[in-house]
Amino acid sequence: MPRLAKEYKECDQARDVDPHESEADKPTSQHRRLSPVVSTLLLCNIIVAYQSQDAIFVARKRNVNAKKVKSMRWVKNVGLGIKTPDAAIEGNYVDKKCPFTGNVSIRGKILKGLVISTKMKRTVVVRRDYLHYIKKYRRFEKRHKNIHAHCTPAFAVKEGDIVTIGQCRPLAKTVKFNVVAHEAQRAKTGKKTFRMF
């Protein structure tokens, strides 16, 4: 990739210089401004690198006379009665941590919870409420756990949605679950309202 040094501009050249401005207020040579092209790419969050699935050979020979063209997309069945979403089959996203199109297998626990945050990229925070029995007082107390789960682009998850997550290998420091099913948003009752599934 070509160097972007030519596309940088010094701040002094880019703005009007005020004669009454003190030396402390003037920008130093360390302050630089990105060109409009580079800043637009950064703002739009576009992945510039070429994306392709690991299981697909992109340069395969194609038969010109064939009536039925096989798609260039690899999708697998997760199992455990989990339906593969249509967005994973027909979409064109590339996600190596997706349980339907990537290199991740679902095994272990299958849990259900409420999405309380979608601020991270392709990761959601799922809140699970449960009751803990105190033997001394013979009563239950309310408790909750927040679980970080990878969310594939096949699901359009929003805060307040109910998702089913399945355990997988560790995908990051705190991510050990993957979203495998998504229910539409219900009535908003608040993030910290106690709800058991």
Short mmCIF file of C-alpha atoms in Angstrom, two decimals:
data_model
loop_
_atom_site.label_atom_id
_atom_site.label_comp_id
_atom_site.label_asym_id
_atom_site.label_seq_id
_atom_site.Cartn_x
_atom_site.Cartn_y
_atom_site.Cartn_z
CA MET A 1 0.00 0.00 0.00
CA PRO A 2 1.40 3.44 -0.87
CA ARG A 3 2.52 5.71 1.94
CA LEU A 4 0.10 8.40 3.02
CA ALA A 5 2.75 10.97 3.95
CA LYS A 6 1.92 13.17 0.94
CA GLU A 7 -1.73 13.38 1.94
CA TYR A 8 -1.01 14.97 5.32
CA LYS A 9 -1.17 18.74 5.68
CA GLU A 10 0.37 20.90 8.35
CA CYS A 11 -2.18 22.67 10.54
CA ASP A 12 -0.55 26.06 9.87
CA GLN A 13 -1.20 25.70 6.14
CA ALA A 14 -4.75 24.40 6.57
CA ARG A 15 -6.12 27.20 8.76
CA ASP A 16 -6.00 30.98 8.88
CA VAL A 17 -3.20 32.28 11.10
CA ASP A 18 -4.30 34.90 13.63
CA PRO A 19 -1.63 37.63 14.15
CA HIS A 20 -2.82 38.27 17.75
CA GLU A 21 -2.41 34.62 18.71
CA SER A 22 0.25 33.78 21.31
CA GLU A 23 3.01 31.22 20.74
CA ALA A 24 1.42 28.78 23.21
CA ASP A 25 -1.87 28.71 21.25
CA LYS A 26 -0.20 28.05 17.89
CA PRO A 27 -0.15 24.40 16.81
CA THR A 28 3.20 22.63 16.78
CA SER A 29 4.54 20.42 14.00
CA GLN A 30 3.19 17.41 15.93
CA HIS A 31 -0.40 18.46 15.22
CA ARG A 32 -1.43 17.11 11.85
CA ARG A 33 -4.72 16.82 10.01
CA LEU A 34 -5.74 13.85 7.86
CA SER A 35 -6.80 14.31 4.27
CA PRO A 36 -10.54 14.15 3.50
CA VAL A 37 -10.18 10.72 1.82
CA VAL A 38 -8.43 9.09 4.78
CA SER A 39 -10.70 10.70 7.37
CA THR A 40 -13.81 9.54 5.47
CA LEU A 41 -12.52 5.96 5.42
CA LEU A 42 -11.84 6.08 9.15
CA LEU A 43 -15.23 7.62 9.95
CA CYS A 44 -17.21 5.14 7.84
CA ASN A 45 -15.46 2.23 9.61
CA ILE A 46 -14.82 0.52 6.27
CA ILE A 47 -12.56 -2.51 6.25
CA VAL A 48 -10.17 -1.74 3.43
CA ALA A 49 -8.43 -5.14 3.39
CA TYR A 50 -9.73 -7.86 1.07
CA GLN A 51 -12.09 -10.19 2.93
CA SER A 52 -12.67 -13.83 1.97
CA GLN A 53 -13.82 -16.98 3.71
CA ASP A 54 -11.11 -19.50 4.58
CA ALA A 55 -13.05 -22.45 3.13
CA ILE A 56 -13.58 -20.83 -0.30
CA PHE A 57 -11.09 -20.95 -3.17
CA VAL A 58 -11.77 -17.65 -4.94
CA ALA A 59 -9.88 -18.41 -8.18
CA ARG A 60 -11.76 -21.61 -9.06
CA LYS A 61 -12.62 -22.39 -12.67
CA ARG A 62 -16.25 -21.82 -13.54
CA ASN A 63 -18.21 -23.60 -16.26
CA VAL A 64 -19.65 -20.99 -18.60
CA ASN A 65 -22.38 -23.30 -19.95
CA ALA A 66 -23.64 -24.43 -16.53
CA LYS A 67 -27.31 -23.67 -15.84
CA LYS A 68 -27.05 -23.69 -12.06
CA VAL A 69 -24.22 -21.61 -10.62
CA LYS A 70 -22.97 -22.78 -7.23
CA SER A 71 -22.63 -19.94 -4.75
CA MET A 72 -19.21 -18.85 -3.49
CA ARG A 73 -20.31 -19.03 0.15
CA TRP A 74 -19.60 -21.67 2.79
CA VAL A 75 -22.25 -22.20 5.47
CA LYS A 76 -22.52 -24.98 8.05
CA ASN A 77 -25.25 -26.38 10.28
CA VAL A 78 -24.47 -25.73 13.95
CA GLY A 79 -26.68 -28.60 15.17
CA LEU A 80 -28.47 -28.79 18.55
CA GLY A 81 -31.74 -27.81 16.82
CA ILE A 82 -30.42 -24.34 15.94
CA LYS A 83 -31.66 -22.97 12.60
CA THR A 84 -29.16 -21.28 10.32
CA PRO A 85 -30.42 -17.71 9.63
CA ASP A 86 -31.14 -16.65 6.04
CA ALA A 87 -28.79 -13.67 6.42
CA ALA A 88 -25.89 -16.10 6.96
CA ILE A 89 -26.77 -18.12 3.84
CA GLU A 90 -27.53 -15.22 1.48
CA GLY A 91 -25.29 -12.52 3.00
CA ASN A 92 -21.78 -11.58 1.94
CA TYR A 93 -20.17 -10.73 5.28
CA VAL A 94 -16.94 -12.44 6.38
CA ASP A 95 -16.67 -13.28 10.07
CA LYS A 96 -14.27 -16.00 11.17
CA LYS A 97 -15.89 -16.10 14.65
CA CYS A 98 -19.41 -16.68 13.27
CA PRO A 99 -20.84 -20.10 14.26
CA PHE A 100 -22.55 -20.44 10.84
CA THR A 101 -19.85 -19.21 8.42
CA GLY A 102 -16.67 -19.27 10.51
CA ASN A 103 -14.34 -21.58 12.41
CA VAL A 104 -16.28 -21.87 15.69
CA SER A 105 -18.18 -24.86 17.07
CA ILE A 106 -20.95 -24.55 19.66
CA ARG A 107 -20.69 -26.98 22.56
CA GLY A 108 -21.45 -26.89 26.26
CA LYS A 109 -24.02 -24.52 27.75
CA ILE A 110 -26.95 -23.00 25.86
CA LEU A 111 -28.26 -19.93 27.73
CA LYS A 112 -30.91 -17.26 27.23
CA GLY A 113 -30.66 -13.64 28.31
CA LEU A 114 -31.43 -9.98 27.75
CA VAL A 115 -29.12 -7.76 25.67
CA ILE A 116 -28.15 -4.69 27.69
CA SER A 117 -25.33 -3.28 25.52
CA THR A 118 -24.31 -3.36 21.86
CA LYS A 119 -21.56 -0.73 22.03
CA MET A 120 -18.71 -3.08 21.12
CA LYS A 121 -17.99 -4.16 17.57
CA ARG A 122 -19.65 -7.54 16.93
CA THR A 123 -19.92 -8.21 20.68
CA VAL A 124 -22.95 -7.82 22.95
CA VAL A 125 -23.41 -7.89 26.72
CA VAL A 126 -26.13 -10.30 27.85
CA ARG A 127 -27.66 -10.04 31.33
CA ARG A 128 -28.85 -13.24 33.03
CA ASP A 129 -30.93 -12.97 36.22
CA TYR A 130 -31.21 -15.86 38.66
CA LEU A 131 -32.20 -16.65 42.25
CA HIS A 132 -29.67 -17.79 44.87
CA TYR A 133 -30.91 -19.73 47.89
CA ILE A 134 -29.64 -18.64 51.36
CA LYS A 135 -29.83 -21.70 53.62
CA LYS A 136 -29.62 -19.79 56.91
CA TYR A 137 -32.67 -17.60 56.21
CA ARG A 138 -34.45 -20.13 53.96
CA ARG A 139 -35.05 -17.47 51.34
CA PHE A 140 -33.90 -16.55 47.84
CA GLU A 141 -31.95 -13.47 46.81
CA LYS A 142 -31.83 -11.94 43.35
CA ARG A 143 -28.51 -12.07 41.52
CA HIS A 144 -27.34 -11.43 37.98
CA LYS A 145 -24.38 -12.08 35.73
CA ASN A 146 -23.27 -10.16 32.64
CA ILE A 147 -21.93 -12.36 29.84
CA HIS A 148 -20.02 -11.08 26.83
CA ALA A 149 -21.03 -12.85 23.62
CA HIS A 150 -19.87 -12.53 20.03
CA CYS A 151 -22.72 -11.46 17.74
CA THR A 152 -22.48 -12.37 14.07
CA PRO A 153 -23.65 -9.77 11.47
CA ALA A 154 -26.44 -12.22 10.54
CA PHE A 155 -28.40 -10.96 13.58
CA ALA A 156 -29.52 -7.32 13.88
CA VAL A 157 -29.45 -7.22 17.69
CA LYS A 158 -30.58 -4.14 19.63
CA GLU A 159 -30.68 -3.34 23.33
CA GLY A 160 -33.64 -5.01 25.03
CA ASP A 161 -33.71 -8.02 22.70
CA ILE A 162 -33.72 -11.58 23.99
CA VAL A 163 -30.97 -13.78 22.57
CA THR A 164 -29.92 -17.41 22.89
CA ILE A 165 -26.17 -17.83 23.33
CA GLY A 166 -24.11 -20.99 23.03
CA GLN A 167 -20.76 -21.75 24.63
CA CYS A 168 -17.74 -22.01 22.34
CA ARG A 169 -13.96 -21.79 22.56
CA PRO A 170 -12.52 -18.54 23.97
CA LEU A 171 -12.77 -15.88 21.25
CA ALA A 172 -11.27 -13.06 23.33
CA LYS A 173 -10.24 -12.40 26.92
CA THR A 174 -13.83 -12.22 28.18
CA VAL A 175 -15.79 -13.69 25.22
CA LYS A 176 -16.62 -17.40 25.46
CA PHE A 177 -20.16 -17.41 24.05
CA ASN A 178 -21.71 -16.85 20.63
CA VAL A 179 -25.22 -15.62 19.70
CA VAL A 180 -27.08 -18.46 17.94
CA ALA A 181 -30.70 -17.20 18.00
CA HIS A 182 -32.43 -13.85 18.29
CA GLU A 183 -35.98 -12.91 19.31
CA ALA A 184 -37.53 -9.61 18.25
CA GLN A 185 -37.54 -6.71 20.70
CA ARG A 186 -40.24 -6.82 23.35
CA ALA A 187 -41.68 -4.08 25.56
CA LYS A 188 -38.87 -2.08 27.12
CA THR A 189 -38.94 -2.53 30.88
CA GLY A 190 -35.48 -1.23 31.77
CA LYS A 191 -31.99 -2.68 31.76
CA LYS A 192 -31.91 -3.77 35.39
CA THR A 193 -35.41 -5.16 35.74
CA PHE A 194 -35.34 -8.72 37.09
CA ARG A 195 -36.40 -11.17 34.35
CA MET A 196 -35.80 -14.90 34.31
CA PHE A 197 -35.86 -17.00 31.15
#
